[in-house]
PDB file of C-alpha atoms in Angstrom:
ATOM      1  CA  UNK A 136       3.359  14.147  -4.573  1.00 93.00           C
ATOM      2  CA  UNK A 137       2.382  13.394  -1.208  1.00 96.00           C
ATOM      3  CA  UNK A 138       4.996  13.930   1.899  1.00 98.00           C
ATOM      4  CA  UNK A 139       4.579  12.880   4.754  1.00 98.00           C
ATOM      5  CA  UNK A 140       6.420  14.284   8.415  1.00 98.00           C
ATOM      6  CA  UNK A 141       6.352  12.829  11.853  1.00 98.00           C
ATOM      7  CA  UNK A 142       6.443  15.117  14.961  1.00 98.00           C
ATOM      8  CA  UNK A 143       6.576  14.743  18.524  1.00 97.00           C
ATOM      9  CA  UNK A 144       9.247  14.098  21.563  1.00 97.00           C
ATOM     10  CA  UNK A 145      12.245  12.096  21.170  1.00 97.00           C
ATOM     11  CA  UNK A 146      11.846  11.624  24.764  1.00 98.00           C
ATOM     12  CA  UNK A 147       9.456  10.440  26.810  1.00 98.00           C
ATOM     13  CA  UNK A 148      10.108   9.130  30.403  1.00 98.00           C
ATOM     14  CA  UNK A 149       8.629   5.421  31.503  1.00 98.00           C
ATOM     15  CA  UNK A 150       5.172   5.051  32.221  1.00 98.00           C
ATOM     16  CA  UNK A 151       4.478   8.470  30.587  1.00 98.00           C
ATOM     17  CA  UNK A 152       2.343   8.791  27.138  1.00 98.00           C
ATOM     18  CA  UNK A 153       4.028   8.812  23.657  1.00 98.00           C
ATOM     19  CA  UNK A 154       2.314  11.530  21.335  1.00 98.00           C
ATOM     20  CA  UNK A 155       3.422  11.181  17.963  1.00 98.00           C
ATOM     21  CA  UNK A 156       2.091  13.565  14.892  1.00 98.00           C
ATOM     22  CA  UNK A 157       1.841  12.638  11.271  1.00 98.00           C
ATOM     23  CA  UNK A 158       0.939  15.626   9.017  1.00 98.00           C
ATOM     24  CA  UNK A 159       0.162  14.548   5.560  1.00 97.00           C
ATOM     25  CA  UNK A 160       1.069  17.210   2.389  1.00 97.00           C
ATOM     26  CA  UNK A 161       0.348  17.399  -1.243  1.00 96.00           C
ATOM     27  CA  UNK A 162      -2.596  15.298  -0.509  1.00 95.00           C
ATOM     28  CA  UNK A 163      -5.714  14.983   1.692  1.00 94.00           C
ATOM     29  CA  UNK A 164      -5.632  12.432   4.608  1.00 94.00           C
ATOM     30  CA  UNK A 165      -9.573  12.120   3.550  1.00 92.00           C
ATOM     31  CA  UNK A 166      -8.627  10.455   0.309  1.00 90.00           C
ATOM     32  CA  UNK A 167      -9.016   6.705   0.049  1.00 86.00           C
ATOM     33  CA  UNK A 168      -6.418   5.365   2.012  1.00 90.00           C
ATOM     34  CA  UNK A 169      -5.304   4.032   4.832  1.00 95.00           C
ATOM     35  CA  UNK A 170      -2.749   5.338   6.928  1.00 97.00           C
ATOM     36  CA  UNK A 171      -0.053   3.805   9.173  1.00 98.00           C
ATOM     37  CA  UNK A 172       2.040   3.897  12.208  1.00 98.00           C
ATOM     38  CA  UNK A 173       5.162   1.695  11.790  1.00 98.00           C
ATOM     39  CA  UNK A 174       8.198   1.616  14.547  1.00 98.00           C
ATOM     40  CA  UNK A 175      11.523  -0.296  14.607  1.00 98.00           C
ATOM     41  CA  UNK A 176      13.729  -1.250  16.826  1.00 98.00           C
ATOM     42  CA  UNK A 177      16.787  -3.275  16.750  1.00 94.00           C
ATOM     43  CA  UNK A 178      15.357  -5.730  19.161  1.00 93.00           C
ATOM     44  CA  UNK A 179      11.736  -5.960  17.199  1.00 94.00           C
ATOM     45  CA  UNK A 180      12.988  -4.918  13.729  1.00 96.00           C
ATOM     46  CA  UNK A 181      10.031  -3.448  11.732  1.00 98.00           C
ATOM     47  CA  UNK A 182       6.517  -3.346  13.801  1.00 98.00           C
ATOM     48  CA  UNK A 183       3.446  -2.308  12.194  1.00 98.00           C
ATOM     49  CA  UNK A 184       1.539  -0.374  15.163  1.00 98.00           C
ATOM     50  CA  UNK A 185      -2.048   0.069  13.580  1.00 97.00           C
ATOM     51  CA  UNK A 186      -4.068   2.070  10.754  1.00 97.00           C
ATOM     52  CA  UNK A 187      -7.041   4.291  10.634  1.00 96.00           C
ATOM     53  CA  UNK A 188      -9.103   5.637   7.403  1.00 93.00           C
ATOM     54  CA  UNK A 189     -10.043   8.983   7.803  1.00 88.00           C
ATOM     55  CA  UNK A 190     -13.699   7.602   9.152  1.00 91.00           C
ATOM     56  CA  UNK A 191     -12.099   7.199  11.941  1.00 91.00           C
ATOM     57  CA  UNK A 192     -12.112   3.461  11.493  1.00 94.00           C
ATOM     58  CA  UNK A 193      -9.135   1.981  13.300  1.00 95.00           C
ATOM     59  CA  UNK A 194      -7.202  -1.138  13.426  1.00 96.00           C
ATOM     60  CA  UNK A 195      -4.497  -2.041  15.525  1.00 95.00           C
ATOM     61  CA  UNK A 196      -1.491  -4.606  16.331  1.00 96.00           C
ATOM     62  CA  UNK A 197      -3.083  -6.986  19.542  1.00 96.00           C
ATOM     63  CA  UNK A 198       0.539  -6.797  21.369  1.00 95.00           C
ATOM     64  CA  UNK A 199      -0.437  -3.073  21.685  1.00 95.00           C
ATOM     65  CA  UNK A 200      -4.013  -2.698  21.605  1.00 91.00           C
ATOM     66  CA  UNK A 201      -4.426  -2.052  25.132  1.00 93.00           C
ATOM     67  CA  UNK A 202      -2.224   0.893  25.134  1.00 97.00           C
ATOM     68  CA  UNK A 203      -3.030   2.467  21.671  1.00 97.00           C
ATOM     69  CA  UNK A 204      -4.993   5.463  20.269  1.00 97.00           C
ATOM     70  CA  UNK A 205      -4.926   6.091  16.750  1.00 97.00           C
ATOM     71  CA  UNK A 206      -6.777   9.352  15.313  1.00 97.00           C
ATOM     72  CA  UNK A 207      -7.733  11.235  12.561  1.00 96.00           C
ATOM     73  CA  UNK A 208      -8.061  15.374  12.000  1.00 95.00           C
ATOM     74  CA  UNK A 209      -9.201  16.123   8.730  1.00 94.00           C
ATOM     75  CA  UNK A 210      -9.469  19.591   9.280  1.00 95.00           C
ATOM     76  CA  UNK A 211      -5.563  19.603   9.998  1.00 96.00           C
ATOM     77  CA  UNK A 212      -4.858  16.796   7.610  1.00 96.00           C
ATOM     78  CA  UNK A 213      -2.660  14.981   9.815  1.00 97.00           C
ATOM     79  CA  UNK A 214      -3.332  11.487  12.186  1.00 97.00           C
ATOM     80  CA  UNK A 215      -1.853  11.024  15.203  1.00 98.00           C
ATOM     81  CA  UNK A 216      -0.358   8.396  17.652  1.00 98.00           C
ATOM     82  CA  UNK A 217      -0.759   7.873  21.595  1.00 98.00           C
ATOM     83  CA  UNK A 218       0.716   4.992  23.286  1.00 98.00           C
ATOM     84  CA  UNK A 219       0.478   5.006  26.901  1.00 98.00           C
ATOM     85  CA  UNK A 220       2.619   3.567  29.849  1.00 98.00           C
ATOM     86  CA  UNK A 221       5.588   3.587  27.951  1.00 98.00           C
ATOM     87  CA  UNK A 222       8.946   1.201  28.795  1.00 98.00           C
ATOM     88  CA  UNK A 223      12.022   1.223  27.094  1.00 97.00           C
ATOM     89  CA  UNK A 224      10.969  -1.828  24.943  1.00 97.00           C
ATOM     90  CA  UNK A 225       8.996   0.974  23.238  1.00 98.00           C
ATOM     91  CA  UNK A 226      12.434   3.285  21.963  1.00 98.00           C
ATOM     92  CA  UNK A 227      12.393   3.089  18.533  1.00 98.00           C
ATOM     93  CA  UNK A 228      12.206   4.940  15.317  1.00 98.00           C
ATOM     94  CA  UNK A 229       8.487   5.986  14.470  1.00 98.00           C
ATOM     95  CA  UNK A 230       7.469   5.914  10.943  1.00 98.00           C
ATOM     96  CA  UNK A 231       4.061   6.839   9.685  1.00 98.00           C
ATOM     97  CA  UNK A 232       3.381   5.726   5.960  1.00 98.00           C
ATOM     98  CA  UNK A 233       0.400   5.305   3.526  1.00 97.00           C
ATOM     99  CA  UNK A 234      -1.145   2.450   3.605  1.00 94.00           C
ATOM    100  CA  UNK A 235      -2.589  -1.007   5.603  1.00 92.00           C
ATOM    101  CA  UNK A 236      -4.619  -4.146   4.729  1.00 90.00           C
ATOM    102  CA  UNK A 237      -6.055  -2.571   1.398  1.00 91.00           C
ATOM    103  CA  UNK A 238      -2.254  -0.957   0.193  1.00 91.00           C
ATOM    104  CA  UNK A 239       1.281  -1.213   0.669  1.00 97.00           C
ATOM    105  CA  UNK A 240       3.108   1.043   2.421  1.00 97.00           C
ATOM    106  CA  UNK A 241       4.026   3.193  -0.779  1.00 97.00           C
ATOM    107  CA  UNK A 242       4.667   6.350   1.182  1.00 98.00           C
ATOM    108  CA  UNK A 243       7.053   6.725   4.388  1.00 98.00           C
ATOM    109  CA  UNK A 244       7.652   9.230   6.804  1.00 98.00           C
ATOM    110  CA  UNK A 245      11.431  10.356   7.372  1.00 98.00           C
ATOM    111  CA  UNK A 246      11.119   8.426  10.866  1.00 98.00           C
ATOM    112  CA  UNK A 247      11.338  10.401  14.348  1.00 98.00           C
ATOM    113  CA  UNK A 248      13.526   8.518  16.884  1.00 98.00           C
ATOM    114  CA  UNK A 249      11.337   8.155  20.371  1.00 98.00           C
ATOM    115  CA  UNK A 250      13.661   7.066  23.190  1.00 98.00           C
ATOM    116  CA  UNK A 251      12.153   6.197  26.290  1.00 98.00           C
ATOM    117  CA  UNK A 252      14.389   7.122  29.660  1.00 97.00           C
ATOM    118  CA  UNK A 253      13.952   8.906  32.660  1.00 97.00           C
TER     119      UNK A 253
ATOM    120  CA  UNK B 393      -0.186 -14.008  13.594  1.00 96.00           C
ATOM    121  CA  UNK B 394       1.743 -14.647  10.319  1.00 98.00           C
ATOM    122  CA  UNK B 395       5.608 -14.699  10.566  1.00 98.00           C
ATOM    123  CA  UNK B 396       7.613 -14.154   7.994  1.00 98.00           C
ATOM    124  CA  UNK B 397      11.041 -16.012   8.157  1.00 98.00           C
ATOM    125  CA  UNK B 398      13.828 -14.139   5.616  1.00 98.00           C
ATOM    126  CA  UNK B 399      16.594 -16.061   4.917  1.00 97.00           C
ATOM    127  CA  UNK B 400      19.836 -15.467   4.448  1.00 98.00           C
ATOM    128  CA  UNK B 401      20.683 -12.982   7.291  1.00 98.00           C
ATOM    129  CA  UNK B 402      23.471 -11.650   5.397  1.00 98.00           C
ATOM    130  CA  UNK B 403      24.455 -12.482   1.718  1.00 98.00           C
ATOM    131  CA  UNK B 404      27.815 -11.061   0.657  1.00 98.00           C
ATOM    132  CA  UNK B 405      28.412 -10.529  -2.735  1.00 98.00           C
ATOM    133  CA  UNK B 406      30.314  -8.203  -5.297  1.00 98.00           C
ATOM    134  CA  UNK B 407      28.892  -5.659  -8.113  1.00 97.00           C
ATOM    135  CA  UNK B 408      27.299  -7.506 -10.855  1.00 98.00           C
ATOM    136  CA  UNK B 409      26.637 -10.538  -9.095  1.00 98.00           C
ATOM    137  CA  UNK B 410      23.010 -12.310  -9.197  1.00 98.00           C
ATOM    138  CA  UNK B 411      21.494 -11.970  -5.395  1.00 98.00           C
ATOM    139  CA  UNK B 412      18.469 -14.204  -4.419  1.00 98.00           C
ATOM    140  CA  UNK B 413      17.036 -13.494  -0.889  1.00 98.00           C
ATOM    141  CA  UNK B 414      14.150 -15.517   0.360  1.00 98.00           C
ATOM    142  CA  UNK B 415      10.945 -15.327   2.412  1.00 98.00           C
ATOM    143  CA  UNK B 416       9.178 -18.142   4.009  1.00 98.00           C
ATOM    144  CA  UNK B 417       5.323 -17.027   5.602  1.00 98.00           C
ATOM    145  CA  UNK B 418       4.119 -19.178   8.338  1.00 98.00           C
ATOM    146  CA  UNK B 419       1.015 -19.653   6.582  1.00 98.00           C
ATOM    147  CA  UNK B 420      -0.087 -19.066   3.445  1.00 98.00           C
ATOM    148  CA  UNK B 421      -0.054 -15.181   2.328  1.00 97.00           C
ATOM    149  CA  UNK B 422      -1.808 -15.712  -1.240  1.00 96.00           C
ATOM    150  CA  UNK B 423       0.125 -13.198  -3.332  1.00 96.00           C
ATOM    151  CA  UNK B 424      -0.107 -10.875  -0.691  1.00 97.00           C
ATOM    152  CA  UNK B 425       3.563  -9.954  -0.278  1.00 98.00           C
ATOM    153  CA  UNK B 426       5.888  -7.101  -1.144  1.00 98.00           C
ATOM    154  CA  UNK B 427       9.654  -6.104  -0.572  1.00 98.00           C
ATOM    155  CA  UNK B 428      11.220  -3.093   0.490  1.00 98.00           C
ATOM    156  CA  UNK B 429      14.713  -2.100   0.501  1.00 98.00           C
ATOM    157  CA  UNK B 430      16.323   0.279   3.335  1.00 98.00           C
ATOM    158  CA  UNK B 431      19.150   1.958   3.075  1.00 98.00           C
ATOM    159  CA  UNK B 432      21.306   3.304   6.329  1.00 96.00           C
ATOM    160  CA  UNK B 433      19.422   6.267   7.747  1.00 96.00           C
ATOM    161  CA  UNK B 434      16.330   6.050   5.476  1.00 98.00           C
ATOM    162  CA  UNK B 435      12.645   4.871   5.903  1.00 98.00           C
ATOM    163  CA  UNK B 436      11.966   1.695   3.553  1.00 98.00           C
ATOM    164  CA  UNK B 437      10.890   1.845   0.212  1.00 98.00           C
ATOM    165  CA  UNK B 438       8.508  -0.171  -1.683  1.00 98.00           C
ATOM    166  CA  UNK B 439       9.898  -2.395  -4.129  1.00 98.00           C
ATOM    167  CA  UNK B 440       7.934  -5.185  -5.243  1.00 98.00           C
ATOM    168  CA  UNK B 441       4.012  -5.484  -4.156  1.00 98.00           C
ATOM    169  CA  UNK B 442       1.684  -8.360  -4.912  1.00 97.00           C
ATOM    170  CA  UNK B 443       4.448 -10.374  -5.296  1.00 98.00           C
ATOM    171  CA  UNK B 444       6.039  -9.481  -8.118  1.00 98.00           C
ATOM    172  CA  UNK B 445       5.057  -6.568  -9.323  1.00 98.00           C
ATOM    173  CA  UNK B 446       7.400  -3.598  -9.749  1.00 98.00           C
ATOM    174  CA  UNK B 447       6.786  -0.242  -7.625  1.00 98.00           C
ATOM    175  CA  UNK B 448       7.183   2.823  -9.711  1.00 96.00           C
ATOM    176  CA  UNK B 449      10.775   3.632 -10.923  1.00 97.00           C
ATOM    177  CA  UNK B 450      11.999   0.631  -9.526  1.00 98.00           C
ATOM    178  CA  UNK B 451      14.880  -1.287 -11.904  1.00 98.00           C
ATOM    179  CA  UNK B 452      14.014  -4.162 -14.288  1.00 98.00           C
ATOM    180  CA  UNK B 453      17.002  -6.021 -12.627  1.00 98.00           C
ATOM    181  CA  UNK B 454      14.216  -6.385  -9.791  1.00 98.00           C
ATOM    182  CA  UNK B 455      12.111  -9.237  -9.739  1.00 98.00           C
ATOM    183  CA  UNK B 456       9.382 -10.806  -7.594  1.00 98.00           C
ATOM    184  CA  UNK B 457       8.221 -14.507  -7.330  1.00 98.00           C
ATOM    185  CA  UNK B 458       6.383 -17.577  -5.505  1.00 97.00           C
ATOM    186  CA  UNK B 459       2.801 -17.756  -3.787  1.00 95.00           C
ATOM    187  CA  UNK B 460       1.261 -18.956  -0.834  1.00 96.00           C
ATOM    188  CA  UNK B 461       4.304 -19.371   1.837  1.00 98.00           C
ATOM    189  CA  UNK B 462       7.619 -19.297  -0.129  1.00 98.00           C
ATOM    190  CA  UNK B 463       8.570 -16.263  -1.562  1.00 98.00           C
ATOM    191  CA  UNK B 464      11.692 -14.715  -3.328  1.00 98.00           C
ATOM    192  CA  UNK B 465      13.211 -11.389  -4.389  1.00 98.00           C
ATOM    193  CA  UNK B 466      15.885 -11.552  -7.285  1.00 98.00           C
ATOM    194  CA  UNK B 467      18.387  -8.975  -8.053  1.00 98.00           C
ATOM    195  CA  UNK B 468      19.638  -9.856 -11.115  1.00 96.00           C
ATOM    196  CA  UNK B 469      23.175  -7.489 -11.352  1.00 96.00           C
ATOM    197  CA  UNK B 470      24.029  -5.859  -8.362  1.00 98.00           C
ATOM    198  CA  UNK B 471      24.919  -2.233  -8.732  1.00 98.00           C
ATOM    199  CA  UNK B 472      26.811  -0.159  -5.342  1.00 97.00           C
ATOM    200  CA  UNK B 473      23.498   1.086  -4.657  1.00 97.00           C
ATOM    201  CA  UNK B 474      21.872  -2.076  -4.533  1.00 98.00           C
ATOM    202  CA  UNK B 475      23.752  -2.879  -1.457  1.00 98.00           C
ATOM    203  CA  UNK B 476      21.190  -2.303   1.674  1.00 98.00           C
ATOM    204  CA  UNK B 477      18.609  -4.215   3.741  1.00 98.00           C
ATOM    205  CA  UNK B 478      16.045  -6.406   2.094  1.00 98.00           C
ATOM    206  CA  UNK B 479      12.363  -6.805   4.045  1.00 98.00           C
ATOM    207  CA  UNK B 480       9.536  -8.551   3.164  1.00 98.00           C
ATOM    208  CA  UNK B 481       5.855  -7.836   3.995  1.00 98.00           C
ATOM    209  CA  UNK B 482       2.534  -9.469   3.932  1.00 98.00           C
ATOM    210  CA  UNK B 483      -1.096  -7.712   3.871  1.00 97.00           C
ATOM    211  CA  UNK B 484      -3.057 -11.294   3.857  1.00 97.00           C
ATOM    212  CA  UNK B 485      -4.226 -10.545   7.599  1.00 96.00           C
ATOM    213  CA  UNK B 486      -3.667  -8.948  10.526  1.00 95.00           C
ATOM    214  CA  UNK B 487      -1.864  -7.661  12.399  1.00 97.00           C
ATOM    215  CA  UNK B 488       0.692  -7.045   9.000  1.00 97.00           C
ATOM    216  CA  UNK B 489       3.779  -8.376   9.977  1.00 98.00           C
ATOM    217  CA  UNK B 490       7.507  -8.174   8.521  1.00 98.00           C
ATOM    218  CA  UNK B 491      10.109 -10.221   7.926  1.00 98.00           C
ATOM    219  CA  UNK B 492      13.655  -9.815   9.885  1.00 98.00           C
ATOM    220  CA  UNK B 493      15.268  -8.862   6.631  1.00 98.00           C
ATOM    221  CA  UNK B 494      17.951  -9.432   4.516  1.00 98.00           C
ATOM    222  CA  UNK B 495      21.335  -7.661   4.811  1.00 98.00           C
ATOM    223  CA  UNK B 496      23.187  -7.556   1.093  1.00 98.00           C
ATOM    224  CA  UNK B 497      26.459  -6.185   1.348  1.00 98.00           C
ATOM    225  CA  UNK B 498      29.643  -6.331  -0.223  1.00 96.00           C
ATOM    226  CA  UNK B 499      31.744  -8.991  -0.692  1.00 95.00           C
TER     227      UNK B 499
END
């Protein structure tokens, strides 16, 4: 069964660079999937962030393009999340999942709470 | 982008009543929508995909229906657990959006 576990900083201070982790177990993030970055927020409610296959192929939502990295390492079977020049509009609970276009989200993360403060 | 309009906010109800939430796309999904349910403190779970097909070990008292823009998600007998937030989700285009949910609690 595959697990999946967000990691990274539950605080990050404005303007600074959110780094989020998704490591993927009992399966390989190489398999034929997509994979997800989801956040929510009582003002946004559920926000799809953007997806990558482990080519490295990426897609991503427009509102955040411009401040968005999504990546791959299939050596250490996790993907990973960067969103720069963070404001608090961006605290929120951080979910990676399975899925995208192709899939549903079948597969969620517990959710890591990022607040953004100084 | 597509929005996805959930209606009602909030449906109150007891055990063993028939719940009916809905979900209205601003343009048409195709059968390109699923449900999840969320439950305080937890990430959402699939529930319905494709429209109205049933996720794996999900109750028969769930069921899926509609196409192209109006969608709806029956719960047929409510049971204590049933009593969470409802969204909906489309995968017809980017970006994939969600609805603002569905809050089904007791009456």
């Amino acid at each position: 069964q595959v697990h999946l576990q967000e990691s990274g900083p539950g605080l990050v201070k404005p303007s600074e660079t959110l780094s989020l982790k998704c490591s993927v177990s009992g399966g390989s993030v190489s398999s034929s999937n997509w994979w997800s970055w989801v956040r929510q927020s009582p003002s946004k409610g559920l926000e799809w962030i953007g997806e990558i296959y482990h080519s490295g192929t990426t897609k991503d939502n427009p509102s955040l393009r411009s401040r968005l990295t999504i990546s791959v390492d299939k050596s250490e079977n996790h993907f990973s999340l960067k969103l720069t020049s963070v404001t608090a509009a961006d605290t929120a609970v951080y979910y990676c999942a399975r899925g995208g276009i192709l899939t549903w989200f079948d597969i969620w993360g517990r959710g890591t709470l990022v607040t953004v403060s100084s | 982008e597509i929005v996805l309009t959930q209606s009602p906010a909030t449906l109150s109800l007891s055990p063993g009543e028939r719940a009916t939430l809905s979900c209205r796309a601003s343009q048409s999904v195709r059968n390109f929508l699923a449900w999840y349910q969320q439950r305080p403190g937890q990430a959402p779970r699939l529930l319905i995909f494709d429209t109205s097909n049933r996720a794996t070990g999900i109750p028969a008292r769930y069921s899926g229906s509609g196409s192209g823009t109006d969608f709806t998600l029956t719960i047929t007998s409510l049971e204590p657990e049933d009593f969470a937030v409802y969204y909906c989700q489309q995968r017809s285009a980017w970006p994939l959006t969600f609805g603002g949910g569905t809050k089904v609690e007791i009456k």
